[in-house]
Short mmCIF file of N, CA and C and ligand atoms in Angstrom, two decimals:
data_model
loop_
_atom_site.label_atom_id
_atom_site.label_comp_id
_atom_site.label_asym_id
_atom_site.label_seq_id
_atom_site.Cartn_x
_atom_site.Cartn_y
_atom_site.Cartn_z
N UNK A 113 -3.37 -30.63 -62.52
CA UNK A 113 -1.97 -31.37 -63.01
C UNK A 113 -1.09 -30.26 -63.39
N UNK A 114 0.36 -30.58 -62.54
CA UNK A 114 1.23 -29.83 -63.06
C UNK A 114 2.32 -30.08 -64.28
N UNK A 115 1.85 -28.96 -65.40
CA UNK A 115 2.50 -29.15 -66.50
C UNK A 115 3.81 -29.03 -66.88
N UNK A 116 4.21 -27.96 -66.13
CA UNK A 116 5.50 -27.90 -66.39
C UNK A 116 6.43 -26.45 -65.34
N UNK A 117 7.24 -26.13 -64.94
CA UNK A 117 7.94 -25.09 -64.89
C UNK A 117 7.95 -23.85 -65.34
N UNK A 118 6.89 -22.89 -65.24
CA UNK A 118 6.12 -22.15 -66.16
C UNK A 118 7.77 -21.06 -66.30
N UNK A 119 7.72 -20.19 -65.04
CA UNK A 119 9.25 -19.13 -64.77
C UNK A 119 9.49 -19.49 -63.82
N UNK A 120 10.91 -18.66 -63.71
CA UNK A 120 11.49 -18.25 -62.35
C UNK A 120 11.47 -16.82 -61.98
N UNK A 121 11.02 -16.15 -60.70
CA UNK A 121 10.81 -14.94 -60.62
C UNK A 121 12.45 -14.46 -59.68
N UNK A 122 12.92 -13.37 -60.45
CA UNK A 122 13.85 -12.70 -59.85
C UNK A 122 13.74 -11.54 -59.22
N UNK A 123 13.85 -11.19 -57.86
CA UNK A 123 13.61 -10.07 -57.37
C UNK A 123 15.12 -8.94 -57.60
N UNK A 124 15.03 -8.04 -58.66
CA UNK A 124 15.89 -7.19 -58.82
C UNK A 124 15.46 -5.51 -58.14
N UNK A 125 17.01 -5.02 -58.20
CA UNK A 125 16.90 -3.44 -57.85
C UNK A 125 16.56 -2.41 -59.02
N UNK A 126 16.98 -2.75 -60.21
CA UNK A 126 17.14 -2.12 -61.19
C UNK A 126 16.33 -3.06 -62.55
N UNK A 127 15.40 -3.17 -62.71
CA UNK A 127 15.53 -3.74 -63.55
C UNK A 127 15.65 -3.55 -65.07
N UNK A 128 16.22 -2.63 -65.60
CA UNK A 128 16.66 -1.63 -67.12
C UNK A 128 17.97 -2.48 -67.24
N UNK A 129 19.02 -2.57 -65.78
CA UNK A 129 19.98 -3.23 -65.53
C UNK A 129 19.95 -4.81 -65.80
N UNK A 130 19.14 -5.02 -65.21
CA UNK A 130 18.70 -6.79 -65.33
C UNK A 130 18.63 -7.48 -66.74
N UNK A 131 17.40 -6.63 -67.22
CA UNK A 131 17.32 -7.18 -68.83
C UNK A 131 18.17 -7.04 -69.50
N UNK A 132 19.16 -6.34 -69.48
CA UNK A 132 20.10 -6.02 -70.31
C UNK A 132 21.38 -7.33 -69.69
N UNK A 133 20.90 -7.75 -68.77
CA UNK A 133 21.96 -8.86 -68.40
C UNK A 133 21.42 -10.03 -68.56
N UNK A 134 19.99 -10.25 -68.46
CA UNK A 134 19.56 -11.55 -68.59
C UNK A 134 19.11 -11.65 -70.28
N UNK A 135 19.10 -10.88 -71.18
CA UNK A 135 19.01 -10.92 -72.78
C UNK A 135 20.53 -11.46 -72.81
N UNK A 136 21.53 -10.99 -72.70
CA UNK A 136 22.87 -11.14 -72.95
C UNK A 136 23.08 -12.89 -72.29
N UNK A 137 22.84 -13.21 -71.16
CA UNK A 137 22.90 -14.29 -70.63
C UNK A 137 22.41 -15.56 -71.41
N UNK A 138 20.71 -15.30 -71.94
CA UNK A 138 20.10 -16.13 -72.66
C UNK A 138 20.01 -15.91 -73.92
N UNK A 139 20.57 -15.14 -74.72
CA UNK A 139 20.79 -14.65 -75.88
C UNK A 139 19.41 -14.58 -76.45
N UNK A 140 18.63 -13.90 -75.69
CA UNK A 140 17.05 -13.83 -76.37
C UNK A 140 16.44 -12.45 -75.79
N UNK A 141 15.69 -11.68 -76.60
CA UNK A 141 15.72 -10.51 -76.20
C UNK A 141 13.99 -10.70 -75.16
N UNK A 142 14.13 -9.72 -74.27
CA UNK A 142 12.79 -9.12 -73.52
C UNK A 142 11.96 -9.13 -74.11
N UNK A 143 10.10 -9.99 -73.87
CA UNK A 143 9.41 -10.00 -75.28
C UNK A 143 8.28 -9.42 -74.36
N UNK A 144 8.16 -9.22 -73.58
CA UNK A 144 7.18 -8.22 -72.97
C UNK A 144 7.59 -7.53 -71.25
N UNK A 145 7.24 -6.19 -71.10
CA UNK A 145 7.40 -5.64 -69.64
C UNK A 145 5.98 -4.95 -69.45
N UNK A 146 5.38 -5.06 -68.02
CA UNK A 146 4.25 -4.99 -67.76
C UNK A 146 4.09 -5.03 -65.92
N UNK A 147 3.58 -3.71 -65.70
CA UNK A 147 3.35 -3.35 -64.39
C UNK A 147 2.05 -3.65 -64.05
N UNK A 148 2.33 -4.37 -62.34
CA UNK A 148 0.94 -5.21 -61.98
C UNK A 148 0.58 -4.15 -61.29
N UNK A 149 -0.21 -3.22 -61.13
CA UNK A 149 -0.26 -2.34 -60.05
C UNK A 149 -0.85 -3.29 -58.61
N UNK A 150 -1.49 -4.04 -58.76
CA UNK A 150 -1.99 -4.78 -57.22
C UNK A 150 -0.82 -5.16 -56.57
N UNK A 151 0.27 -5.72 -57.40
CA UNK A 151 1.08 -6.18 -56.83
C UNK A 151 2.20 -5.28 -56.54
N UNK A 152 1.97 -4.16 -57.18
CA UNK A 152 3.49 -3.20 -56.75
C UNK A 152 4.60 -3.58 -57.33
N UNK A 153 4.56 -4.33 -58.65
CA UNK A 153 5.43 -4.88 -59.31
C UNK A 153 5.74 -4.22 -60.76
N UNK A 154 6.73 -4.23 -61.06
CA UNK A 154 7.18 -4.14 -62.73
C UNK A 154 7.87 -4.94 -63.12
N UNK A 155 7.47 -5.86 -64.14
CA UNK A 155 8.15 -6.99 -64.09
C UNK A 155 8.39 -7.04 -65.94
N UNK A 156 9.40 -7.87 -66.39
CA UNK A 156 10.01 -8.39 -67.40
C UNK A 156 10.22 -9.83 -67.85
N UNK A 157 9.63 -10.01 -69.17
CA UNK A 157 10.28 -11.52 -69.29
C UNK A 157 11.16 -11.57 -70.29
N UNK A 158 12.06 -12.99 -70.10
CA UNK A 158 12.65 -13.42 -71.22
C UNK A 158 12.72 -14.82 -71.05
N UNK A 159 12.67 -15.17 -72.46
CA UNK A 159 12.55 -16.81 -72.63
C UNK A 159 13.78 -17.42 -72.36
N UNK A 160 13.66 -18.58 -71.74
CA UNK A 160 15.01 -19.57 -71.42
C UNK A 160 14.64 -20.58 -71.83
N UNK A 161 14.62 -20.99 -73.26
CA UNK A 161 14.37 -22.14 -73.80
C UNK A 161 12.34 -21.82 -73.60
N UNK A 162 12.06 -23.31 -73.36
CA UNK A 162 11.00 -23.13 -73.13
C UNK A 162 10.22 -23.02 -71.93
N UNK A 163 10.93 -22.23 -70.93
CA UNK A 163 10.68 -21.80 -69.42
C UNK A 163 11.03 -20.09 -69.95
N UNK A 164 10.92 -19.89 -68.61
CA UNK A 164 10.75 -18.08 -68.45
C UNK A 164 11.34 -17.58 -67.48
N UNK A 165 12.21 -16.77 -67.71
CA UNK A 165 12.82 -15.67 -66.51
C UNK A 165 11.80 -14.23 -66.57
N UNK A 166 11.36 -14.01 -65.02
CA UNK A 166 10.35 -13.22 -64.84
C UNK A 166 11.22 -11.94 -63.75
N UNK A 167 11.65 -10.93 -64.24
CA UNK A 167 12.48 -9.87 -63.20
C UNK A 167 11.05 -9.27 -62.79
N UNK A 168 11.28 -8.87 -61.58
CA UNK A 168 10.76 -8.29 -60.60
C UNK A 168 11.28 -7.47 -59.81
N UNK A 169 10.60 -5.98 -59.96
CA UNK A 169 11.27 -4.82 -59.39
C UNK A 169 9.79 -4.11 -58.90
N UNK A 170 10.28 -3.74 -57.46
CA UNK A 170 9.02 -3.03 -56.60
C UNK A 170 8.94 -1.51 -57.80
N UNK A 171 7.43 -1.30 -57.30
CA UNK A 171 7.18 -0.06 -57.78
C UNK A 171 6.79 1.32 -56.38
N UNK A 172 6.41 0.35 -55.54
CA UNK A 172 6.64 1.07 -54.12
C UNK A 172 7.33 -0.13 -53.13
N UNK A 173 6.96 1.03 -51.73
CA UNK A 173 7.68 0.42 -50.61
C UNK A 173 6.59 -0.70 -50.03
N UNK A 174 5.60 -1.19 -50.29
CA UNK A 174 4.66 -2.17 -49.58
C UNK A 174 4.26 -3.11 -50.42
N UNK A 175 5.13 -3.03 -51.71
CA UNK A 175 4.93 -4.02 -52.61
C UNK A 175 5.81 -5.43 -51.87
N UNK A 176 5.51 -6.53 -52.06
CA UNK A 176 6.02 -8.11 -51.65
C UNK A 176 7.71 -7.81 -52.08
N UNK A 177 7.98 -7.30 -53.42
CA UNK A 177 9.29 -6.90 -53.67
C UNK A 177 10.23 -6.41 -52.67
N UNK A 178 9.61 -5.05 -52.44
CA UNK A 178 10.07 -4.46 -51.80
C UNK A 178 10.56 -4.77 -50.62
N UNK A 179 9.55 -5.47 -49.92
CA UNK A 179 9.89 -6.48 -48.77
C UNK A 179 10.62 -6.94 -48.83
N UNK A 180 10.61 -7.96 -49.37
CA UNK A 180 12.22 -9.18 -50.06
C UNK A 180 13.19 -8.78 -50.00
N UNK A 181 13.32 -7.53 -50.78
CA UNK A 181 14.91 -6.83 -50.71
C UNK A 181 15.31 -6.02 -49.75
N UNK A 182 14.52 -5.88 -48.78
CA UNK A 182 14.97 -5.19 -47.43
C UNK A 182 15.41 -6.20 -46.90
N UNK A 183 15.17 -7.33 -46.92
CA UNK A 183 15.37 -8.71 -46.21
C UNK A 183 16.65 -9.13 -46.66
N UNK A 184 16.46 -9.38 -48.15
CA UNK A 184 17.41 -10.51 -49.13
C UNK A 184 18.20 -9.41 -49.80
N UNK A 185 19.07 -9.87 -50.55
CA UNK A 185 19.84 -9.41 -51.44
C UNK A 185 19.11 -9.71 -52.79
N UNK A 186 18.94 -8.91 -53.85
CA UNK A 186 18.49 -9.19 -54.95
C UNK A 186 18.71 -10.79 -55.46
N UNK A 187 18.19 -11.56 -56.08
CA UNK A 187 18.48 -12.72 -56.54
C UNK A 187 16.53 -13.58 -56.62
N UNK A 188 17.05 -14.83 -56.79
CA UNK A 188 15.53 -15.89 -56.42
C UNK A 188 14.53 -15.53 -55.81
N UNK A 189 13.73 -15.34 -56.24
CA UNK A 189 12.25 -14.92 -55.70
C UNK A 189 11.20 -15.93 -55.54
N UNK A 190 10.82 -16.83 -56.46
CA UNK A 190 9.61 -17.54 -56.10
C UNK A 190 9.82 -18.49 -58.04
N UNK A 191 9.21 -19.88 -57.70
CA UNK A 191 9.17 -20.75 -59.07
C UNK A 191 7.68 -21.02 -59.32
N UNK A 192 7.47 -20.68 -60.47
CA UNK A 192 5.94 -20.68 -60.97
C UNK A 192 5.63 -22.25 -61.88
N UNK A 193 4.73 -23.17 -61.03
CA UNK A 193 4.20 -24.25 -61.49
C UNK A 193 3.31 -23.93 -62.56
N UNK A 194 3.19 -24.26 -63.79
CA UNK A 194 1.80 -24.23 -65.09
C UNK A 194 0.75 -25.17 -64.59
N UNK A 195 -0.16 -24.70 -64.35
CA UNK A 195 -1.29 -26.01 -64.06
C UNK A 195 -2.20 -26.17 -65.09
N UNK A 196 -2.66 -27.02 -65.40
CA UNK A 196 -4.02 -27.13 -66.22
C UNK A 196 -5.15 -26.25 -65.79
N UNK A 197 -5.61 -26.54 -64.50
CA UNK A 197 -6.77 -26.10 -63.53
C UNK A 197 -6.19 -25.84 -62.17
N UNK A 198 -6.37 -24.19 -62.72
CA UNK A 198 -5.80 -23.61 -61.04
C UNK A 198 -6.67 -23.75 -60.10
N UNK A 199 -7.74 -23.55 -60.40
CA UNK A 199 -8.81 -23.52 -59.03
C UNK A 199 -8.93 -25.01 -58.74
N UNK A 200 -9.23 -26.08 -59.64
CA UNK A 200 -9.08 -27.28 -58.84
C UNK A 200 -7.59 -27.68 -58.04
N UNK A 201 -6.40 -27.36 -58.57
CA UNK A 201 -5.15 -27.04 -58.05
C UNK A 201 -4.97 -26.86 -56.67
N UNK A 202 -5.81 -25.73 -56.39
CA UNK A 202 -5.50 -24.85 -54.82
C UNK A 202 -6.30 -25.70 -53.99
N UNK A 203 -7.71 -25.98 -54.67
CA UNK A 203 -8.15 -26.93 -53.46
C UNK A 203 -7.96 -27.88 -53.41
N UNK A 204 -7.07 -28.87 -54.21
CA UNK A 204 -6.61 -29.96 -53.84
C UNK A 204 -5.35 -29.71 -53.00
N UNK A 205 -4.62 -28.73 -52.90
CA UNK A 205 -3.54 -28.20 -52.06
C UNK A 205 -3.77 -28.07 -50.97
N UNK A 206 -5.00 -27.48 -50.88
CA UNK A 206 -5.70 -26.62 -49.55
C UNK A 206 -5.96 -28.06 -48.74
N UNK A 207 -6.59 -28.86 -49.26
CA UNK A 207 -7.20 -30.06 -48.31
C UNK A 207 -5.61 -31.00 -47.95
N UNK A 208 -4.53 -30.61 -48.85
CA UNK A 208 -3.49 -31.67 -48.23
C UNK A 208 -2.79 -30.58 -47.38
N UNK A 209 -3.41 -29.67 -47.09
CA UNK A 209 -2.72 -28.95 -45.87
C UNK A 209 -1.66 -28.09 -46.35
N UNK A 210 -1.84 -27.58 -47.28
CA UNK A 210 -0.56 -26.28 -47.66
C UNK A 210 -1.51 -24.80 -47.36
N UNK A 211 -0.70 -24.02 -46.91
CA UNK A 211 -1.10 -22.95 -46.88
C UNK A 211 -0.91 -22.20 -47.94
N UNK A 212 -2.29 -21.47 -48.17
CA UNK A 212 -2.66 -20.87 -49.56
C UNK A 212 -2.12 -19.05 -49.28
N UNK A 213 -1.34 -18.61 -49.91
CA UNK A 213 -1.53 -17.01 -49.68
C UNK A 213 -2.58 -16.49 -50.69
N UNK A 214 -2.85 -17.10 -51.70
CA UNK A 214 -4.11 -16.41 -52.54
C UNK A 214 -5.05 -18.05 -52.42
N UNK A 215 -6.55 -17.79 -51.95
CA UNK A 215 -7.33 -18.53 -51.88
C UNK A 215 -8.20 -18.67 -53.36
N UNK A 216 -8.15 -17.70 -53.32
CA UNK A 216 -9.11 -17.97 -55.25
C UNK A 216 -7.92 -17.17 -56.11
N UNK A 217 -7.66 -17.78 -57.15
CA UNK A 217 -6.68 -17.06 -58.15
C UNK A 217 -6.53 -15.47 -58.36
N UNK A 218 -5.53 -14.76 -58.41
CA UNK A 218 -5.75 -13.35 -59.10
C UNK A 218 -5.31 -13.10 -60.48
N UNK A 219 -5.39 -12.26 -61.26
CA UNK A 219 -4.89 -11.75 -62.50
C UNK A 219 -3.17 -11.45 -62.14
N UNK A 220 -2.57 -12.01 -62.75
CA UNK A 220 -1.02 -11.82 -62.86
C UNK A 220 -0.45 -10.98 -64.07
N UNK A 221 0.59 -10.95 -64.31
CA UNK A 221 1.52 -10.66 -65.39
C UNK A 221 1.30 -11.56 -66.68
N UNK A 222 1.58 -11.43 -67.61
CA UNK A 222 1.89 -12.01 -68.89
C UNK A 222 0.42 -13.19 -69.07
N UNK A 223 -0.68 -12.35 -69.05
CA UNK A 223 -1.94 -13.18 -69.10
C UNK A 223 -2.63 -14.39 -68.54
N UNK A 224 -1.85 -14.39 -67.14
CA UNK A 224 -1.98 -15.98 -66.31
C UNK A 224 -2.88 -15.01 -65.35
N UNK A 225 -3.58 -16.22 -65.02
CA UNK A 225 -4.53 -16.58 -63.54
C UNK A 225 -3.27 -17.07 -62.58
N UNK A 226 -3.31 -16.30 -61.31
CA UNK A 226 -2.30 -16.85 -60.61
C UNK A 226 -2.92 -16.95 -59.01
N UNK A 227 -1.67 -17.35 -57.93
CA UNK A 227 -2.09 -17.65 -56.95
C UNK A 227 -0.58 -18.01 -56.07
N UNK A 228 -0.38 -17.66 -55.05
CA UNK A 228 1.07 -18.10 -54.28
C UNK A 228 0.21 -19.00 -53.24
N UNK A 229 1.49 -20.38 -52.71
CA UNK A 229 1.60 -20.51 -51.80
C UNK A 229 2.61 -20.02 -50.60
N UNK A 230 2.63 -20.04 -49.42
CA UNK A 230 3.20 -19.88 -48.62
C UNK A 230 4.39 -20.62 -48.35
N UNK A 231 5.60 -20.58 -48.24
CA UNK A 231 7.04 -21.26 -48.21
C UNK A 231 7.18 -21.61 -47.22
N UNK A 232 5.92 -21.33 -45.93
CA UNK A 232 6.01 -22.03 -44.40
C UNK A 232 5.76 -23.74 -44.84
N UNK A 233 4.77 -23.67 -45.74
CA UNK A 233 4.30 -25.13 -46.16
C UNK A 233 5.14 -26.11 -47.61
N UNK A 234 5.92 -25.23 -47.70
CA UNK A 234 6.52 -25.53 -48.97
C UNK A 234 8.19 -25.86 -48.65
N UNK A 235 8.65 -25.78 -47.45
CA UNK A 235 9.86 -26.47 -47.28
C UNK A 235 10.69 -24.88 -47.84
N UNK A 236 10.07 -23.81 -47.55
CA UNK A 236 11.03 -22.94 -47.95
C UNK A 236 10.70 -21.94 -48.97
N UNK A 237 10.37 -22.94 -50.07
CA UNK A 237 10.08 -22.07 -51.38
C UNK A 237 8.88 -21.18 -51.57
N UNK A 238 8.71 -20.10 -52.07
CA UNK A 238 8.02 -19.89 -52.40
C UNK A 238 7.57 -19.73 -53.84
N UNK A 239 5.71 -20.43 -53.75
CA UNK A 239 5.46 -21.40 -55.07
C UNK A 239 4.61 -20.73 -55.93
N UNK A 240 4.54 -20.60 -56.92
CA UNK A 240 3.23 -19.78 -57.58
C UNK A 240 2.60 -20.86 -58.34
N UNK A 241 1.50 -20.32 -58.80
CA UNK A 241 0.92 -21.66 -59.50
C UNK A 241 -0.04 -20.71 -60.50
N UNK A 242 0.46 -20.89 -61.64
CA UNK A 242 -0.34 -20.50 -62.89
C UNK A 242 -0.83 -20.94 -63.96
N UNK A 243 -1.80 -20.33 -64.45
CA UNK A 243 -2.63 -21.08 -65.84
C UNK A 243 -3.11 -19.97 -66.70
N UNK A 244 -2.99 -20.07 -68.00
CA UNK A 244 -3.05 -18.88 -69.02
C UNK A 244 -4.53 -18.47 -68.95
N UNK A 245 -4.81 -17.50 -68.96
CA UNK A 245 -6.00 -17.33 -69.39
C UNK A 245 -6.60 -17.46 -70.66
N UNK A 246 -7.68 -17.77 -70.56
CA UNK A 246 -8.23 -18.58 -71.76
C UNK A 246 -8.74 -17.65 -72.88
N UNK A 247 -9.50 -16.88 -72.15
CA UNK A 247 -10.17 -15.52 -72.62
C UNK A 247 -8.81 -14.73 -74.20
ZN1 ZN B 277 5.47 -15.25 -61.12
#
């Protein structure tokens, strides 16, 4: 079951500059910065009320964010829905014909298990499912 929009991911060229902009915009400090080596991204999180903004900067040229920014300007990248059981949701969505980028959840930033759905099957939106790690 989807519980809420957990965060919006925004691809940026310069994360330090972007943190400053979003801290002022949201009147909220960046509470976490984290590098996810497996994804080639540096992330920063800022609360937006009960949801969050996730800023993403590429750490290498093979990163999905680097590829995105080679084709698009910086800006909206993905929406993340928090679910109560990510394994069950992936199974359900696969059964419904959605194209999964990750067949099984992987370890993401901010203490989450995550998996992405391909925009081809979501009317153009890159969708992340996430669930807080229990341990
Ligand atoms: Zn995300």
